[in-house]
XYZ file of C-alpha atoms in Angstrom:
231
model
C 125.599 181.715 112.389
C 127.125 183.565 109.328
C 124.392 181.452 106.420
C 121.134 181.252 109.078
C 121.516 185.184 109.372
C 122.436 185.947 106.299
C 119.088 182.808 104.599
C 117.078 184.652 107.121
C 118.316 188.178 105.297
C 117.970 187.018 101.745
C 114.694 185.451 103.142
C 113.289 188.918 104.590
C 114.639 190.313 100.800
C 112.883 188.648 98.880
C 109.516 188.952 101.700
C 108.956 192.562 100.866
C 109.889 192.670 97.580
C 106.920 190.581 97.422
C 105.024 192.512 98.955
C 106.285 195.871 97.138
C 105.017 194.161 93.928
C 101.617 193.105 95.112
C 101.397 196.473 96.211
C 102.229 198.098 93.052
C 99.518 195.880 91.101
C 96.559 197.327 94.204
C 97.557 200.097 92.168
C 97.354 198.883 88.520
C 94.175 197.313 89.896
C 92.779 200.688 91.111
C 94.040 202.299 87.059
C 96.566 204.298 89.161
C 98.744 203.332 86.583
C 101.471 206.208 86.856
C 101.557 205.854 90.504
C 101.995 201.713 90.057
C 104.407 201.943 87.146
C 106.666 203.689 89.968
C 106.498 202.040 92.298
C 106.715 198.906 90.330
C 110.555 200.646 88.556
C 111.422 202.007 91.936
C 112.292 198.550 92.651
C 114.765 197.933 90.465
C 114.077 194.229 89.303
C 112.394 192.182 87.087
C 109.573 191.916 88.025
C 108.737 195.052 89.349
C 110.781 196.380 85.295
C 107.666 194.663 83.942
C 104.791 194.803 85.609
C 105.819 199.001 85.078
C 105.275 198.176 81.863
C 102.236 197.007 81.572
C 100.587 199.906 83.347
C 102.693 202.051 81.440
C 101.031 200.191 78.185
C 97.533 199.843 80.002
C 97.882 203.869 81.146
C 97.903 205.119 77.664
C 94.338 204.060 76.879
C 94.128 206.890 78.460
C 95.361 209.600 76.859
C 95.160 211.404 73.762
C 95.972 209.946 71.021
C 99.546 212.354 70.529
C 100.790 211.006 73.774
C 100.248 207.134 72.795
C 103.852 206.312 71.250
C 105.854 208.028 74.000
C 104.298 205.720 76.534
C 104.156 202.411 74.500
C 108.222 203.391 74.209
C 107.942 204.369 77.275
C 106.784 200.525 78.448
C 109.651 199.275 76.202
C 112.147 200.740 77.612
C 110.990 199.369 80.894
C 110.801 195.682 79.045
C 114.382 195.512 78.087
C 114.636 197.018 82.012
C 113.352 193.443 82.930
C 114.891 191.436 80.836
C 118.327 192.788 81.499
C 117.201 192.185 85.359
C 116.835 188.400 84.349
C 116.058 186.575 80.385
C 113.850 184.218 81.552
C 111.074 186.234 83.141
C 108.218 185.325 80.205
C 106.759 188.013 81.192
C 109.331 190.730 80.497
C 109.399 189.229 76.531
C 105.635 189.708 76.844
C 105.450 192.882 77.450
C 108.110 193.702 75.254
C 106.094 192.470 72.498
C 102.873 194.349 74.156
C 104.464 197.305 74.006
C 105.622 196.793 70.497
C 102.383 195.800 69.257
C 100.568 199.232 70.582
C 103.406 200.920 69.381
C 104.002 199.296 64.644
C 99.481 201.764 65.739
C 101.899 204.403 65.566
C 104.547 204.174 62.782
C 105.456 204.147 59.189
C 104.728 200.665 57.761
C 108.516 200.153 57.345
C 109.089 200.071 60.805
C 105.894 198.937 61.940
C 106.951 195.355 60.054
C 110.086 195.557 62.229
C 108.384 195.165 65.430
C 105.658 192.711 64.592
C 108.784 190.765 63.694
C 110.071 191.258 66.834
C 107.663 191.090 68.695
C 106.828 187.665 67.657
C 110.552 186.539 68.791
C 109.591 188.156 71.895
C 105.834 186.225 72.237
C 107.786 183.155 70.865
C 110.316 183.131 73.657
C 107.935 184.587 76.473
C 105.830 181.027 75.688
C 109.299 178.850 75.531
C 109.147 180.170 78.831
C 106.412 179.811 80.287
C 104.262 177.683 78.088
C 100.442 178.366 80.331
C 101.759 182.085 79.799
C 97.748 183.394 78.549
C 98.462 186.456 76.934
C 101.030 185.956 75.378
C 98.409 183.172 73.123
C 96.278 185.538 72.781
C 98.923 189.040 72.321
C 100.172 185.164 68.070
C 96.224 185.514 68.053
C 95.862 188.603 67.693
C 99.964 188.791 65.942
C 98.171 186.330 62.939
C 94.811 188.316 62.404
C 96.227 191.361 62.619
C 98.842 191.370 59.615
C 95.926 189.245 57.544
C 94.092 190.689 57.702
C 96.269 193.815 55.750
C 96.830 191.562 52.373
C 99.033 188.865 50.472
C 102.189 190.741 50.439
C 102.060 191.877 54.227
C 101.439 187.960 55.133
C 104.365 187.177 52.345
C 107.007 188.976 54.497
C 106.068 188.313 58.197
C 104.838 184.673 57.679
C 101.536 185.493 59.277
C 98.836 182.119 59.409
C 95.035 182.617 59.428
C 95.718 178.916 61.021
C 97.250 179.722 64.003
C 94.322 182.094 64.596
C 91.612 180.531 66.363
C 94.100 177.949 67.668
C 95.851 180.509 69.908
C 92.919 182.138 70.820
C 91.735 178.682 71.777
C 94.598 177.726 74.442
C 94.542 181.265 76.253
C 90.464 180.600 76.776
C 91.004 176.700 77.786
C 93.739 177.859 80.750
C 91.433 180.994 81.997
C 88.048 180.390 80.666
C 86.769 182.900 82.843
C 89.028 185.871 81.871
C 87.095 188.823 79.625
C 89.515 189.915 77.811
C 90.474 186.383 76.202
C 87.364 186.333 74.358
C 86.655 190.040 74.223
C 90.239 190.508 72.155
C 89.112 186.443 70.536
C 85.916 188.885 69.809
C 87.680 191.272 68.436
C 90.388 189.125 66.057
C 87.058 186.876 64.514
C 85.700 191.373 63.376
C 88.694 191.386 61.648
C 87.822 188.106 59.243
C 84.566 189.478 59.381
C 82.439 186.419 61.784
C 80.583 188.831 63.188
C 78.055 186.068 64.425
C 81.247 184.565 66.653
C 82.773 186.975 67.848
C 78.505 188.170 69.228
C 78.752 184.689 71.056
C 82.573 185.511 72.771
C 81.100 188.864 73.603
C 77.876 187.058 75.376
C 80.115 184.842 77.504
C 82.944 187.453 78.060
C 80.420 190.365 79.449
C 78.550 187.340 81.504
C 82.174 186.894 83.755
C 82.085 189.618 86.932
C 84.645 192.157 86.154
C 86.724 193.512 89.430
C 89.743 195.583 88.144
C 89.254 199.460 86.703
C 90.590 198.137 83.595
C 88.619 194.949 83.510
C 85.158 196.950 84.122
C 86.614 199.145 80.705
C 86.766 195.887 79.731
C 83.147 195.300 80.713
C 82.345 198.876 79.212
C 83.898 198.241 75.627
C 82.406 194.672 75.587
C 78.998 195.904 76.104
C 79.427 198.580 73.277
C 80.868 196.118 70.234
C 78.405 193.465 71.177
C 75.521 196.271 70.724
C 76.385 197.147 67.471
C 76.613 193.461 65.939
C 73.615 192.985 66.664
């Protein structure tokens, strides 16, 4: 009897946790990133901390530049907690990499290169744990595109490879063809390579995809603006 009671209690706890994550995700989808991060972190679970990291990194896009670095560092902290809770959580490593990538934009050259190396390791780990984690492929495509654009010295230091840009984006799009942000980021990577016509093609496909969440709507407007500049 006791084992049945324990099993039932565990099942209820798992259900409650899933519902709490869903509630935090709903807040995030509405653009309420601070509330989402707070609610997610309060769950004290790997999934909760990973979501808190995602929300915090996303929210940094909405604050003044002088506040962004602190948020990216905070997102890293959440991601570290997510990994500590579950070393097999692919999303946690991905969120760590995403925060590191954003933080690198606000750091000195040496710290940026160090972050780039750590970012690559975390993305590789995320894909090892979940080969269908599309965001990680997008991030790898951007990682290579950004570093290749900085010249041969950076390429030698980081081992970035221009031949790994397109395959990573194509992998992500093959897994999730109807997710606009994959195509938008692909376009950004193509623009870095001077391939504006191909970038425009990806953006045209992106703007035809319905936008539902607060973030998808922001991405849609950004895609339209970039597409207008390319014409």
